[in-house]
PDB file of C-alpha atoms in Angstrom:
ATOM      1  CA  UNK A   1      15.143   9.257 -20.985  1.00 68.00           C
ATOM      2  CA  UNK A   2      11.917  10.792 -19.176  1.00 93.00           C
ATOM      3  CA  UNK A   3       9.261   8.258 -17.961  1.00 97.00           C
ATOM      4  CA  UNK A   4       5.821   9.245 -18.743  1.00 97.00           C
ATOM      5  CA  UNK A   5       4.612   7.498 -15.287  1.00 98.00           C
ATOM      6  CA  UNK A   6       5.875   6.188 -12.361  1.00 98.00           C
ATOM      7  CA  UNK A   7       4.331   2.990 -10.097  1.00 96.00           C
ATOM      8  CA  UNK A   8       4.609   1.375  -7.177  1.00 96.00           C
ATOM      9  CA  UNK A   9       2.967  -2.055  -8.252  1.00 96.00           C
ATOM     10  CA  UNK A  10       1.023  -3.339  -5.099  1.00 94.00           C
ATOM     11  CA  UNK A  11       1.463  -7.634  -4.042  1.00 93.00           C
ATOM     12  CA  UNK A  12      -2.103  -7.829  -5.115  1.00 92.00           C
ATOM     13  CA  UNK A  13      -1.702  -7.572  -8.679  1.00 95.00           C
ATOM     14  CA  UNK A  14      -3.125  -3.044  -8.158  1.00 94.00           C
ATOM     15  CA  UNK A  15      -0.884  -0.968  -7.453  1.00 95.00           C
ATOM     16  CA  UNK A  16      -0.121   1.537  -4.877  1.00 94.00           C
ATOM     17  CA  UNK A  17       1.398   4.502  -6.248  1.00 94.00           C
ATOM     18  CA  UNK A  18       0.872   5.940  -9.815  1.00 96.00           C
ATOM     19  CA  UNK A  19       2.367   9.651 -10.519  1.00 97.00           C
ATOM     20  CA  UNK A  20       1.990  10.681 -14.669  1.00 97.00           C
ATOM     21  CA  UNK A  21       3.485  14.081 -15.992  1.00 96.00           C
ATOM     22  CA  UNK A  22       0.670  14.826 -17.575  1.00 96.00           C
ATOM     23  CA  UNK A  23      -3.164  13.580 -17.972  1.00 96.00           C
ATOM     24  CA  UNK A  24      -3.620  10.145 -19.574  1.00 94.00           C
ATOM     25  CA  UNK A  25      -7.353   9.602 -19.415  1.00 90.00           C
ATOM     26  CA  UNK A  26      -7.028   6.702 -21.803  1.00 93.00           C
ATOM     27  CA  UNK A  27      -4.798   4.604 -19.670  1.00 95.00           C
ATOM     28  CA  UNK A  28      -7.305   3.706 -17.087  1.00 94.00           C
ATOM     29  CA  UNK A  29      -9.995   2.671 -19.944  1.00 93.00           C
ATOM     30  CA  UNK A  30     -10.421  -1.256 -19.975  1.00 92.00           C
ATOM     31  CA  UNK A  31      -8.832  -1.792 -16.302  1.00 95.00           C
ATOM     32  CA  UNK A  32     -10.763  -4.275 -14.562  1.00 95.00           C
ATOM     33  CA  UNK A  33     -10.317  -2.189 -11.230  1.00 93.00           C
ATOM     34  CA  UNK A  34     -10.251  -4.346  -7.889  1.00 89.00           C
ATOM     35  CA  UNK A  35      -9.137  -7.453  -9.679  1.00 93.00           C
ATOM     36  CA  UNK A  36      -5.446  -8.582  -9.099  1.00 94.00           C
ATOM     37  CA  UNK A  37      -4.862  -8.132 -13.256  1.00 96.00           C
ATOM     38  CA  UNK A  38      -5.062  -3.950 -12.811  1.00 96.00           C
ATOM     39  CA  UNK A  39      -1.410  -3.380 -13.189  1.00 96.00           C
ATOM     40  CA  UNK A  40      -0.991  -6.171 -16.321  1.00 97.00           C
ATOM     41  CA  UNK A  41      -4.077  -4.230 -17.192  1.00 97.00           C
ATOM     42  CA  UNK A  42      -2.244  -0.724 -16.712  1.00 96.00           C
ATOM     43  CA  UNK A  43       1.057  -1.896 -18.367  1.00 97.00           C
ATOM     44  CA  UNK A  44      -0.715  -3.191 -21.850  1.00 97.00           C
ATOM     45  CA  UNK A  45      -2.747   0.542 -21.794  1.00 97.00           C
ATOM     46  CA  UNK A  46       0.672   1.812 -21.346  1.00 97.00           C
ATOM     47  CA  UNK A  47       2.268   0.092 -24.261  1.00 97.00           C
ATOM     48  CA  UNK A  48      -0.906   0.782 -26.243  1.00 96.00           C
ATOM     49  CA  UNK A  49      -0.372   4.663 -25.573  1.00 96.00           C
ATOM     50  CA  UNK A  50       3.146   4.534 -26.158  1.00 96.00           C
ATOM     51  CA  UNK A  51       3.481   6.008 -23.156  1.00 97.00           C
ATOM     52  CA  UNK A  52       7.163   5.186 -20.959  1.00 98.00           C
ATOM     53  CA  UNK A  53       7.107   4.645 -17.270  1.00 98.00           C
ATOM     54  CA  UNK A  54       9.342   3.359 -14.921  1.00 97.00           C
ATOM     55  CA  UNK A  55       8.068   0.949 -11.532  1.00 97.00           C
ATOM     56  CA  UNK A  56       9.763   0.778  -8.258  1.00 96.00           C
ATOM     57  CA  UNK A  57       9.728  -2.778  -6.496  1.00 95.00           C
ATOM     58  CA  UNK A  58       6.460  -4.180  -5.239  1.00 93.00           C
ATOM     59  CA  UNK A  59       4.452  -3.229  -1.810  1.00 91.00           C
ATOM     60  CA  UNK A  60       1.578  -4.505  -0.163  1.00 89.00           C
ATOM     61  CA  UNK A  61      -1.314  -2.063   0.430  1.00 87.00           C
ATOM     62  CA  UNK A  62      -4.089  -1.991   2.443  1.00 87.00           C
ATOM     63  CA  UNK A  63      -7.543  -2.831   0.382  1.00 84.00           C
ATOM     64  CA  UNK A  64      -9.597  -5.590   2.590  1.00 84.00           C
ATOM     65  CA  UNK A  65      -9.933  -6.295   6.705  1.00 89.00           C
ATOM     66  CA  UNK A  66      -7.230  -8.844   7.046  1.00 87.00           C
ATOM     67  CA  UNK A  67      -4.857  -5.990   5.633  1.00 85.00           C
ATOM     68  CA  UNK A  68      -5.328  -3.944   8.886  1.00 88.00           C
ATOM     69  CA  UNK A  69      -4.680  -6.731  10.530  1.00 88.00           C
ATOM     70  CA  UNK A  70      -0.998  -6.399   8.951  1.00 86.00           C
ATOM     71  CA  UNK A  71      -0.991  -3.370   9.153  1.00 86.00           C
ATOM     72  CA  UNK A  72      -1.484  -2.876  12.353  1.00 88.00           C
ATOM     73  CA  UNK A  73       1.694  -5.361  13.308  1.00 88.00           C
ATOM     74  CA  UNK A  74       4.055  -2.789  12.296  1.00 84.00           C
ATOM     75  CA  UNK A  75       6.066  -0.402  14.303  1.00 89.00           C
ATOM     76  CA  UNK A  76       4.433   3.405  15.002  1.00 84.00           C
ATOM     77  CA  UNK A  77       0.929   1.591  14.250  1.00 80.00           C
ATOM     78  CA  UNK A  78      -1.477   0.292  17.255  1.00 69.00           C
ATOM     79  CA  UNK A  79      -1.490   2.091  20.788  1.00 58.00           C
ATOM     80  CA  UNK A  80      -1.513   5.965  20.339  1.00 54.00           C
ATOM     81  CA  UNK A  81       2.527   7.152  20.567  1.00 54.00           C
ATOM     82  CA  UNK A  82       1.659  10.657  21.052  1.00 56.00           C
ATOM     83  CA  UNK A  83       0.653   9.976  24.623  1.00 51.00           C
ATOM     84  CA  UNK A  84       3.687   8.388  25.617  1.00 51.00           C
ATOM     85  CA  UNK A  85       5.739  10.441  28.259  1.00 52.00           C
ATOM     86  CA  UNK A  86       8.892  10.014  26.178  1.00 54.00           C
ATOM     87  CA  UNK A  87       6.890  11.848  23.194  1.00 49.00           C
ATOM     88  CA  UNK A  88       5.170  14.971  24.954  1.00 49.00           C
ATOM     89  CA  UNK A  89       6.327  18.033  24.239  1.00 48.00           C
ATOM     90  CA  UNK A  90       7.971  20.231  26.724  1.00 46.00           C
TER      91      UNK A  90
END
C-alpha cells in the first residue's frame, strides 16, 4: 500500500526527516515541539487522521551544543577538506 508519510524518527524522541504526499496541517496540532514525546506525539495525530506512514530506523540529529560536539567527530566534518592538495582541482 502507499504511506501517507515517511520519518526518520530522531534518538531524542523528534525526529529528523518527515516527507507527506500531501498537506496535513492537522498532524502537527497538539505536538509538544522540542520535547523528546514529538514523534509519540506525531504517531497518535497520525492514527487520529487515519493517515499511513512508514519510519526508517532511528538517527541522532543535531538540536543543542554538545551535538556539534558529535558531530564534529565524524569523518568529512572538522578541518576544511577542500584545501587539501589531494582535493584541488586541476
Amino acid at each position: 500500500g502507499r504511506n501517507d508519510a515517511v520519518f526518520i524518527p530522531a534518538e531524542d524522541g523528534g525526529y529528523v526527516l518527515l516527507g507527506l504526499r500531501c498537506p496535513q496541517p492537522g498532524l502537527f496540532e497538539g505536538v509538544d515541539w522540542g520535547s523528546e514525546r514529538v514523534m509519540a506525539q506525531t504517531r497518535q495525530r497520525l492514527l487520529a487522521l487515519g493517515l499511513r506512514w512508514c519510519e526508517l530506523p532511528a538517527l541522532w540529529d543535531v538540536d543543542r551544543p554538545a551535538d556539534l560536539t558529535r558531530l564534529a567527530t565524524l569523518p568529512g566534518f572538522g578541518a576544511n577538506k577542500a584545501d587539501s592538495p589531494d582535493r584541488a582541482h586541476r
